[in-house]
Amino acid sequence: MTKPLNHFYRFDYETRLTMLEDVVNLTASDRKMLRDSRSDTGNDIVENYLTDFNLPEGLATNFKINGKLYQIPMVTEEPSVIAAASNGAQLVAKSGGFVAKVQNRQMIGQIVLENVSDENKILDWIHSNEALILKTANEAHPSVLKYGQGATQVRLRNLSEGFISIDLVVDVGEAMGANIIDGMTEAVSKMIQSNLSADVLMSILSNFATESLVTVKCQIALETLTTAALSGEVVATKIEQATKLATLDPYRAATHNKGIMNGIDAVIIAFGNDWRAIESGAYAYACRSGKYQPLSQWTKQDGYLVGEMTLPMPVAFTGGATKVLPLVAVNKRIADVKSARELMMVVGSVGLAQNLAALKALVTEGIQRGHMSLQIKSLARSAGATHAELAVVVDRLSKMSRPDLASAKTIISEIRRKKSSK
Ligand code: MEV
């Protein structure tokens, strides 16, 4: 067990490392690693800063979306994700590419009243004071009106048991809007408390972003799905069955959706966005009927496999970490994405491509074989292979019928023994 660290945030960087060394077992090389990856930016973003935690960034290639070709940066620790996304994109591009549409782009903030005894009185007051509520919200964040329409609507939901949610619908422009909305809802909350004898329990953005939806579609000519063992028609039927399975079984639906989020999160991180917000919205949306469902559907129609997915995509193109993390600007240039709406369509398309690649692999040869070389590389690295040892370890593991961590470690020890005996 470690000893407590008091007021860690008050100390400068080197003192913090020394304090940490006093309470945990930190080697000189641990300390060097922490120090080598530190940045002023990181130090400015989080409290009790230690270092920047690096994740690999790669490029998902050749996504055709609404007729435009995209090369899309993705940040992920999972070896097969980028290869699978590119593979899905290639299949879709052969039949014309993705068609993506932003349905709407507004965020919702909640001001929740509790212990309401006379619901009708409160509802009437709010109805007749909608203009005042919107004015209060927009005055709390006047700059929002420069790049979006700001708060545009007030909706009421009587949640029963004395709870009423006043939902503020806000056009946040190119931002994700969490800070804007939190400021607006807090201002509205104060105004309501001073005008009504109502208790406000909390005011906050909702991550169930049902007013910020993107729809992505694609259709794939059956022959392009043909594998060495199966016709395209059979593969398409199996992918259709995979959707049906996910609609029937939440155990499968959770994994189906996880595959979609593999792609979505990786792009979201590359663009400096809040991936927890995207995840929480996606999973809530998957459950909107009361039953957890797959986010995408695949059906066979007129000689094509047709894929479709709609989900909340409340991305930020400006503001927050997008401004501060230097690689985000580079990634925007690589992807040639110019607005939040365009980013919504790109991210949705990557999710659908990722899902297609996973389902195709699952219903044909399984996912292990196709991604073996990437997995073996990652196995070798987790067994401790250095970059210089990697090629030899990967080569020897590839020749094994069941490569595992223990064999990787044995190979590495052998390489090192041989080297030291020379
Ligand atoms: C693994 O990270 C993702 C998959 O399990 C997705 C799926 O099963 O659809 C391959």
Short mmCIF file of C-alpha atoms and ligand atoms in Angstrom, two decimals:
data_model
loop_
_atom_site.label_atom_id
_atom_site.label_comp_id
_atom_site.label_asym_id
_atom_site.label_seq_id
_atom_site.Cartn_x
_atom_site.Cartn_y
_atom_site.Cartn_z
CA MET A 1 0.00 0.00 0.00
CA THR A 2 1.21 3.52 -0.79
CA LYS A 3 1.43 6.48 1.61
CA PRO A 4 -0.82 9.52 1.10
CA LEU A 5 0.28 12.38 -1.12
CA ASN A 6 -0.90 15.70 0.24
CA HIS A 7 -1.51 18.82 -1.89
CA PHE A 8 0.34 17.19 -4.78
CA TYR A 9 -1.05 19.81 -7.18
CA ARG A 10 0.69 22.65 -5.33
CA PHE A 11 4.20 21.47 -6.14
CA ASP A 12 6.36 21.97 -9.21
CA TYR A 13 7.01 19.11 -11.58
CA GLU A 14 10.35 17.86 -10.20
CA THR A 15 9.11 18.04 -6.61
CA ARG A 16 6.07 16.01 -7.60
CA LEU A 17 8.27 13.27 -9.06
CA THR A 18 10.38 13.22 -5.90
CA MET A 19 7.23 13.04 -3.75
CA LEU A 20 5.98 10.17 -5.87
CA GLU A 21 9.28 8.35 -5.52
CA ASP A 22 8.95 8.65 -1.76
CA VAL A 23 5.63 6.82 -1.67
CA VAL A 24 5.80 4.30 -4.52
CA ASN A 25 8.47 2.13 -5.97
CA LEU A 26 9.70 4.20 -8.93
CA THR A 27 12.90 3.22 -10.73
CA ALA A 28 15.28 5.69 -12.36
CA SER A 29 14.08 4.53 -15.76
CA ASP A 30 10.40 5.01 -14.73
CA ARG A 31 11.25 8.55 -13.74
CA LYS A 32 13.09 9.14 -17.01
CA MET A 33 10.17 7.80 -19.01
CA LEU A 34 7.69 10.03 -17.20
CA ARG A 35 9.92 13.05 -17.67
CA ASP A 36 10.77 12.36 -21.32
CA SER A 37 7.12 12.32 -22.37
CA ARG A 38 6.06 15.38 -20.42
CA SER A 39 4.72 18.48 -22.15
CA ASP A 40 3.72 21.97 -21.08
CA THR A 41 0.39 21.43 -22.84
CA GLY A 42 -0.36 18.32 -20.79
CA ASN A 43 0.65 20.11 -17.62
CA ASP A 44 -1.79 22.91 -18.46
CA ILE A 45 -4.68 20.53 -19.16
CA VAL A 46 -4.83 18.20 -16.15
CA GLU A 47 -4.21 18.54 -12.46
CA ASN A 48 -1.42 16.55 -10.71
CA TYR A 49 0.22 16.17 -14.13
CA LEU A 50 2.85 13.43 -14.57
CA THR A 51 3.37 12.83 -18.28
CA ASP A 52 1.73 12.49 -21.69
CA PHE A 53 0.46 8.96 -22.25
CA ASN A 54 1.11 8.15 -25.89
CA LEU A 55 -1.14 6.01 -28.05
CA PRO A 56 -0.37 4.96 -31.62
CA GLU A 57 -1.94 6.96 -34.45
CA GLY A 58 -2.43 5.41 -37.88
CA LEU A 59 -4.31 6.20 -41.06
CA ALA A 60 -7.50 4.53 -42.24
CA THR A 61 -7.21 4.87 -45.97
CA ASN A 62 -9.49 5.66 -48.88
CA PHE A 63 -12.89 6.34 -47.39
CA LYS A 64 -15.29 7.58 -50.05
CA ILE A 65 -18.00 9.61 -48.32
CA ASN A 66 -20.58 11.63 -50.27
CA GLY A 67 -18.27 11.42 -53.29
CA LYS A 68 -15.18 12.81 -51.49
CA LEU A 69 -12.11 10.70 -50.72
CA TYR A 70 -10.78 10.86 -47.15
CA GLN A 71 -7.64 9.60 -45.41
CA ILE A 72 -8.62 9.41 -41.75
CA PRO A 73 -6.30 9.50 -38.72
CA MET A 74 -7.22 7.05 -35.99
CA VAL A 75 -5.74 6.71 -32.50
CA THR A 76 -6.08 3.31 -30.89
CA GLU A 77 -4.21 0.70 -28.88
CA GLU A 78 -6.07 -2.20 -30.55
CA PRO A 79 -3.91 -3.75 -33.30
CA SER A 80 -6.55 -4.74 -35.87
CA VAL A 81 -8.79 -1.68 -35.81
CA ILE A 82 -7.18 0.50 -38.48
CA ALA A 83 -6.60 -2.37 -40.90
CA ALA A 84 -10.24 -3.43 -40.49
CA ALA A 85 -11.57 0.11 -41.04
CA SER A 86 -9.53 0.48 -44.23
CA ASN A 87 -10.71 -2.91 -45.36
CA GLY A 88 -14.38 -2.01 -44.79
CA ALA A 89 -13.86 1.33 -46.57
CA GLN A 90 -12.33 -0.41 -49.57
CA LEU A 91 -15.32 -2.76 -49.90
CA VAL A 92 -17.78 0.13 -49.70
CA ALA A 93 -15.78 2.34 -52.11
CA LYS A 94 -15.99 -0.36 -54.79
CA SER A 95 -19.77 0.11 -54.82
CA GLY A 96 -19.83 3.90 -54.72
CA GLY A 97 -18.92 4.79 -51.14
CA PHE A 98 -20.84 5.97 -48.09
CA VAL A 99 -23.78 8.33 -48.20
CA ALA A 100 -23.90 10.32 -44.97
CA LYS A 101 -26.35 12.92 -43.71
CA VAL A 102 -26.44 15.06 -40.61
CA GLN A 103 -30.04 14.95 -39.33
CA ASN A 104 -29.71 17.78 -36.84
CA ARG A 105 -27.06 19.44 -34.72
CA GLN A 106 -28.28 20.77 -31.44
CA MET A 107 -27.49 19.83 -27.88
CA ILE A 108 -29.80 19.49 -24.91
CA GLY A 109 -29.26 20.92 -21.45
CA GLN A 110 -31.40 19.90 -18.49
CA ILE A 111 -32.60 21.97 -15.56
CA VAL A 112 -34.25 19.43 -13.28
CA LEU A 113 -36.77 20.47 -10.66
CA GLU A 114 -37.47 18.21 -7.70
CA ASN A 115 -40.18 17.99 -5.05
CA VAL A 116 -42.69 19.66 -7.38
CA SER A 117 -46.13 19.39 -5.76
CA ASP A 118 -48.16 21.48 -8.20
CA GLU A 119 -46.84 20.31 -11.55
CA ASN A 120 -49.41 22.20 -13.61
CA LYS A 121 -48.54 25.51 -12.01
CA ILE A 122 -44.85 25.05 -12.83
CA LEU A 123 -45.55 23.81 -16.34
CA ASP A 124 -47.82 26.80 -17.03
CA TRP A 125 -45.22 29.25 -15.74
CA ILE A 126 -42.49 27.75 -17.89
CA HIS A 127 -44.72 27.67 -20.98
CA SER A 128 -45.59 31.33 -20.63
CA ASN A 129 -41.97 32.33 -19.86
CA GLU A 130 -40.20 30.48 -22.67
CA ALA A 131 -38.87 33.72 -24.18
CA LEU A 132 -37.40 34.77 -20.81
CA ILE A 133 -35.74 31.37 -20.37
CA LEU A 134 -34.15 31.55 -23.84
CA LYS A 135 -33.00 35.14 -23.25
CA THR A 136 -31.44 34.20 -19.88
CA ALA A 137 -29.66 31.23 -21.47
CA ASN A 138 -28.26 33.24 -24.38
CA GLU A 139 -27.17 36.12 -22.15
CA ALA A 140 -25.17 33.63 -20.08
CA HIS A 141 -23.10 32.81 -23.14
CA PRO A 142 -23.52 35.66 -25.64
CA SER A 143 -20.57 34.59 -27.79
CA VAL A 144 -22.45 31.43 -28.82
CA LEU A 145 -24.63 33.63 -31.02
CA LYS A 146 -21.58 34.47 -33.14
CA TYR A 147 -21.22 30.90 -34.35
CA GLY A 148 -24.57 29.24 -33.68
CA GLN A 149 -28.17 30.19 -32.97
CA GLY A 150 -27.76 29.57 -29.24
CA ALA A 151 -30.71 28.39 -27.15
CA THR A 152 -33.65 27.94 -29.51
CA GLN A 153 -36.29 25.92 -27.69
CA VAL A 154 -37.55 24.96 -24.26
CA ARG A 155 -39.18 21.56 -23.80
CA LEU A 156 -40.74 20.11 -20.72
CA ARG A 157 -40.80 16.56 -19.50
CA ASN A 158 -42.83 15.62 -16.47
CA LEU A 159 -40.77 12.73 -15.10
CA SER A 160 -43.32 11.93 -12.34
CA GLU A 161 -42.62 11.63 -8.60
CA GLY A 162 -42.15 15.38 -8.37
CA PHE A 163 -39.41 15.68 -11.02
CA ILE A 164 -39.73 18.01 -14.00
CA SER A 165 -36.98 18.33 -16.59
CA ILE A 166 -36.78 21.64 -18.42
CA ASP A 167 -34.86 20.76 -21.56
CA LEU A 168 -33.02 23.58 -23.27
CA VAL A 169 -32.28 22.91 -26.94
CA VAL A 170 -29.14 24.75 -28.01
CA ASP A 171 -27.40 25.28 -31.33
CA VAL A 172 -23.74 25.24 -30.26
CA GLY A 173 -22.22 25.88 -33.69
CA GLU A 174 -18.87 24.15 -34.18
CA ALA A 175 -18.34 23.37 -30.48
CA MET A 176 -19.48 20.28 -28.61
CA GLY A 177 -21.21 22.63 -26.24
CA ALA A 178 -20.72 21.07 -22.81
CA ASN A 179 -19.29 24.23 -21.24
CA ILE A 180 -21.70 26.51 -23.09
CA ILE A 181 -24.71 24.50 -22.00
CA ASP A 182 -23.55 24.02 -18.43
CA GLY A 183 -23.21 27.82 -18.15
CA MET A 184 -26.62 28.39 -19.74
CA THR A 185 -28.49 25.86 -17.62
CA GLU A 186 -26.94 27.20 -14.42
CA ALA A 187 -28.05 30.74 -15.33
CA VAL A 188 -31.58 29.54 -16.15
CA SER A 189 -31.63 27.55 -12.93
CA LYS A 190 -30.86 30.70 -10.87
CA MET A 191 -33.51 32.69 -12.72
CA ILE A 192 -36.13 29.98 -12.16
CA GLN A 193 -35.31 29.72 -8.48
CA SER A 194 -35.72 33.44 -8.03
CA ASN A 195 -39.07 33.50 -9.89
CA LEU A 196 -40.67 30.27 -8.78
CA SER A 197 -40.71 28.50 -5.50
CA ALA A 198 -39.20 25.42 -7.10
CA ASP A 199 -36.19 23.36 -6.02
CA VAL A 200 -33.61 22.86 -8.73
CA LEU A 201 -31.83 19.53 -8.18
CA MET A 202 -29.25 20.01 -10.91
CA SER A 203 -28.55 21.67 -14.25
CA ILE A 204 -26.29 20.02 -16.80
CA LEU A 205 -25.87 18.98 -20.43
CA SER A 206 -27.47 15.67 -21.43
CA ASN A 207 -25.22 13.22 -23.26
CA PHE A 208 -28.27 11.54 -24.78
CA ALA A 209 -27.72 13.73 -27.84
CA THR A 210 -30.90 12.88 -29.75
CA GLU A 211 -30.80 16.25 -31.53
CA SER A 212 -27.34 15.66 -32.95
CA LEU A 213 -27.80 12.60 -35.14
CA VAL A 214 -25.90 11.41 -38.16
CA THR A 215 -27.11 8.74 -40.58
CA VAL A 216 -24.69 6.74 -42.70
CA LYS A 217 -25.66 4.34 -45.46
CA CYS A 218 -23.82 2.16 -47.94
CA GLN A 219 -24.65 -0.54 -50.42
CA ILE A 220 -22.24 -3.21 -51.48
CA ALA A 221 -22.53 -5.26 -54.64
CA LEU A 222 -22.80 -8.89 -53.57
CA GLU A 223 -19.95 -10.13 -55.76
CA THR A 224 -17.45 -7.91 -53.94
CA LEU A 225 -18.11 -9.89 -50.75
CA THR A 226 -17.01 -13.20 -52.30
CA THR A 227 -14.31 -15.08 -50.35
CA ALA A 228 -12.21 -18.13 -51.30
CA ALA A 229 -14.79 -20.38 -49.67
CA LEU A 230 -18.12 -18.53 -49.97
CA SER A 231 -20.10 -16.66 -52.60
CA GLY A 232 -20.87 -12.98 -52.04
CA GLU A 233 -24.56 -13.88 -51.77
CA VAL A 234 -23.88 -16.29 -48.89
CA VAL A 235 -21.61 -13.81 -47.10
CA ALA A 236 -24.30 -11.11 -47.39
CA THR A 237 -26.96 -13.46 -46.04
CA LYS A 238 -24.73 -14.27 -43.08
CA ILE A 239 -24.09 -10.56 -42.40
CA GLU A 240 -27.87 -10.00 -42.51
CA GLN A 241 -28.25 -12.85 -40.03
CA ALA A 242 -25.58 -11.26 -37.83
CA THR A 243 -27.76 -8.12 -37.56
CA LYS A 244 -30.78 -10.24 -36.73
CA LEU A 245 -28.80 -12.05 -34.06
CA ALA A 246 -27.76 -8.73 -32.50
CA THR A 247 -31.38 -7.52 -32.43
CA LEU A 248 -32.40 -10.70 -30.57
CA ASP A 249 -29.49 -11.00 -28.16
CA PRO A 250 -28.12 -8.14 -26.05
CA TYR A 251 -24.98 -10.19 -25.33
CA ARG A 252 -24.19 -10.10 -29.04
CA ALA A 253 -25.53 -6.55 -29.54
CA ALA A 254 -23.03 -5.23 -26.97
CA THR A 255 -20.13 -6.73 -28.94
CA HIS A 256 -21.59 -5.66 -32.29
CA ASN A 257 -21.75 -2.07 -31.01
CA LYS A 258 -18.31 -2.32 -29.41
CA GLY A 259 -16.94 -3.09 -32.88
CA ILE A 260 -18.60 0.08 -34.23
CA MET A 261 -17.18 2.13 -31.35
CA ASN A 262 -13.69 0.72 -32.04
CA GLY A 263 -13.66 2.88 -35.15
CA ILE A 264 -15.64 5.81 -33.81
CA ASP A 265 -13.57 6.29 -30.64
CA ALA A 266 -10.31 6.09 -32.57
CA VAL A 267 -11.29 9.00 -34.83
CA ILE A 268 -12.87 10.91 -31.97
CA ILE A 269 -9.59 10.71 -30.02
CA ALA A 270 -7.56 11.77 -33.08
CA PHE A 271 -9.75 14.89 -33.24
CA GLY A 272 -9.27 15.69 -29.53
CA ASN A 273 -12.91 15.04 -28.71
CA ASP A 274 -14.60 13.64 -25.62
CA TRP A 275 -14.98 9.96 -26.47
CA ARG A 276 -16.88 9.23 -23.22
CA ALA A 277 -19.61 11.62 -24.37
CA ILE A 278 -19.83 9.88 -27.75
CA GLU A 279 -19.88 6.43 -26.10
CA SER A 280 -22.53 7.39 -23.58
CA GLY A 281 -24.78 8.89 -26.28
CA ALA A 282 -24.34 5.89 -28.57
CA TYR A 283 -25.20 3.33 -25.91
CA ALA A 284 -28.19 5.31 -24.64
CA TYR A 285 -29.40 5.58 -28.25
CA ALA A 286 -28.95 1.81 -28.71
CA CYS A 287 -31.36 1.39 -25.81
CA ARG A 288 -33.91 4.05 -26.80
CA SER A 289 -36.71 1.52 -27.44
CA GLY A 290 -36.24 0.09 -23.96
CA LYS A 291 -34.37 -2.91 -25.36
CA TYR A 292 -30.64 -2.77 -26.12
CA GLN A 293 -30.25 -3.01 -29.90
CA PRO A 294 -27.48 -2.98 -32.51
CA LEU A 295 -26.73 0.52 -33.81
CA SER A 296 -26.36 -0.68 -37.40
CA GLN A 297 -28.57 -2.80 -39.63
CA TRP A 298 -27.49 -4.86 -42.64
CA THR A 299 -30.04 -6.23 -45.11
CA LYS A 300 -29.94 -7.77 -48.55
CA GLN A 301 -31.79 -5.64 -51.10
CA ASP A 302 -31.89 -5.97 -54.92
CA GLY A 303 -28.47 -7.58 -55.34
CA TYR A 304 -26.78 -5.46 -52.69
CA LEU A 305 -25.89 -5.73 -49.05
CA VAL A 306 -27.27 -2.49 -47.62
CA GLY A 307 -25.91 -1.08 -44.37
CA GLU A 308 -27.44 1.75 -42.38
CA MET A 309 -26.70 3.35 -39.05
CA THR A 310 -28.02 6.39 -37.20
CA LEU A 311 -26.50 7.51 -33.93
CA PRO A 312 -25.79 10.63 -31.89
CA MET A 313 -22.52 12.28 -32.91
CA PRO A 314 -22.12 15.47 -30.89
CA VAL A 315 -18.58 16.24 -32.01
CA ALA A 316 -16.58 19.40 -31.46
CA PHE A 317 -14.69 20.91 -34.35
CA THR A 318 -13.53 23.85 -32.27
CA GLY A 319 -13.14 24.54 -28.57
CA GLY A 320 -11.93 22.48 -25.63
CA ALA A 321 -9.05 20.08 -26.21
CA THR A 322 -9.38 20.44 -30.02
CA LYS A 323 -7.64 23.80 -29.69
CA VAL A 324 -5.01 22.76 -27.21
CA LEU A 325 -3.72 19.39 -28.45
CA PRO A 326 -1.30 20.19 -31.28
CA LEU A 327 -1.91 16.99 -33.27
CA VAL A 328 -5.59 17.79 -33.70
CA ALA A 329 -4.80 20.59 -36.16
CA VAL A 330 -2.54 18.23 -38.12
CA ASN A 331 -5.24 15.54 -38.15
CA LYS A 332 -7.81 18.03 -39.42
CA ARG A 333 -5.49 18.78 -42.32
CA ILE A 334 -4.79 15.09 -43.01
CA ALA A 335 -8.50 14.27 -43.07
CA ASP A 336 -9.33 17.53 -44.85
CA VAL A 337 -12.36 17.95 -42.63
CA LYS A 338 -13.61 21.52 -42.37
CA SER A 339 -16.60 21.52 -40.01
CA ALA A 340 -18.33 19.70 -37.20
CA ARG A 341 -21.00 18.46 -39.59
CA GLU A 342 -18.39 17.00 -41.94
CA LEU A 343 -16.65 15.36 -38.98
CA MET A 344 -19.96 13.80 -37.85
CA MET A 345 -20.32 12.15 -41.28
CA VAL A 346 -16.71 10.97 -41.38
CA VAL A 347 -16.88 9.44 -37.90
CA GLY A 348 -20.20 7.72 -38.62
CA SER A 349 -18.79 6.24 -41.83
CA VAL A 350 -15.75 4.87 -40.02
CA GLY A 351 -18.07 3.21 -37.48
CA LEU A 352 -20.07 1.51 -40.23
CA ALA A 353 -16.91 0.42 -42.12
CA GLN A 354 -15.50 -1.02 -38.90
CA ASN A 355 -18.71 -2.94 -38.29
CA LEU A 356 -18.79 -4.30 -41.85
CA ALA A 357 -15.21 -5.55 -41.65
CA ALA A 358 -15.83 -7.20 -38.27
CA LEU A 359 -19.07 -8.89 -39.37
CA LYS A 360 -17.59 -10.10 -42.64
CA ALA A 361 -14.64 -11.63 -40.81
CA LEU A 362 -16.83 -13.13 -38.08
CA VAL A 363 -19.23 -14.88 -40.49
CA THR A 364 -16.46 -16.14 -42.78
CA GLU A 365 -12.99 -17.05 -41.49
CA GLY A 366 -13.30 -15.57 -37.96
CA ILE A 367 -11.37 -12.54 -36.80
CA GLN A 368 -8.25 -14.29 -35.53
CA ARG A 369 -6.65 -15.36 -38.79
CA GLY A 370 -6.95 -12.08 -40.69
CA HIS A 371 -5.43 -10.09 -37.87
CA MET A 372 -2.87 -12.64 -36.84
CA SER A 373 0.22 -10.77 -38.00
CA LEU A 374 -0.85 -7.62 -36.13
CA GLN A 375 -1.75 -9.61 -33.06
CA ILE A 376 1.56 -11.45 -33.11
CA LYS A 377 3.41 -8.15 -33.26
CA SER A 378 1.50 -6.89 -30.29
CA LEU A 379 2.06 -10.21 -28.46
CA ALA A 380 5.81 -9.92 -29.06
CA ARG A 381 5.81 -6.35 -27.76
CA SER A 382 3.81 -7.26 -24.66
CA ALA A 383 6.27 -10.09 -23.96
CA GLY A 384 8.97 -7.42 -23.85
CA ALA A 385 10.54 -7.63 -27.33
CA THR A 386 12.50 -4.52 -28.25
CA HIS A 387 12.03 -2.91 -31.65
CA ALA A 388 15.29 -4.57 -32.81
CA GLU A 389 14.13 -8.02 -31.67
CA LEU A 390 10.61 -7.70 -33.06
CA ALA A 391 11.11 -9.11 -36.57
CA VAL A 392 12.78 -12.31 -35.33
CA VAL A 393 10.23 -12.86 -32.57
CA VAL A 394 7.29 -12.27 -34.96
CA ASP A 395 8.82 -14.60 -37.53
CA ARG A 396 9.23 -17.43 -35.02
CA LEU A 397 5.79 -16.92 -33.46
CA SER A 398 4.13 -16.92 -36.91
CA LYS A 399 5.45 -20.42 -37.50
CA MET A 400 3.77 -21.75 -34.37
CA SER A 401 0.27 -23.24 -34.38
CA ARG A 402 -0.62 -21.58 -31.05
CA PRO A 403 1.59 -18.56 -30.42
CA ASP A 404 1.16 -17.22 -26.89
CA LEU A 405 2.80 -14.92 -24.35
CA ALA A 406 4.87 -17.69 -22.75
CA SER A 407 6.33 -18.76 -26.13
CA ALA A 408 7.07 -15.13 -26.98
CA LYS A 409 8.96 -14.72 -23.70
CA THR A 410 10.94 -17.92 -24.30
CA ILE A 411 11.94 -16.73 -27.78
CA ILE A 412 13.06 -13.37 -26.42
CA SER A 413 15.15 -15.03 -23.70
CA GLU A 414 16.79 -17.27 -26.31
CA ILE A 415 17.63 -14.30 -28.53
CA ARG A 416 19.16 -12.45 -25.57
CA ARG A 417 21.09 -15.52 -24.36
CA LYS A 418 22.57 -16.02 -27.81
CA LYS A 419 23.49 -12.38 -28.09
CA SER A 420 25.22 -12.28 -24.70
CA SER A 421 27.19 -15.47 -25.39
CA LYS A 422 28.65 -14.02 -28.59
C1 MEV B 1 -13.25 -6.53 -31.26
O1 MEV B 1 -12.61 -5.41 -30.68
C2 MEV B 1 -14.51 -6.12 -31.97
C3 MEV B 1 -15.37 -7.26 -32.49
O2 MEV B 1 -15.62 -8.19 -31.43
C4 MEV B 1 -16.66 -6.66 -33.01
C5 MEV B 1 -17.75 -7.66 -33.32
O3 MEV B 1 -17.73 -8.77 -32.77
O4 MEV B 1 -18.63 -7.30 -34.11
C6 MEV B 1 -14.64 -8.02 -33.58
#
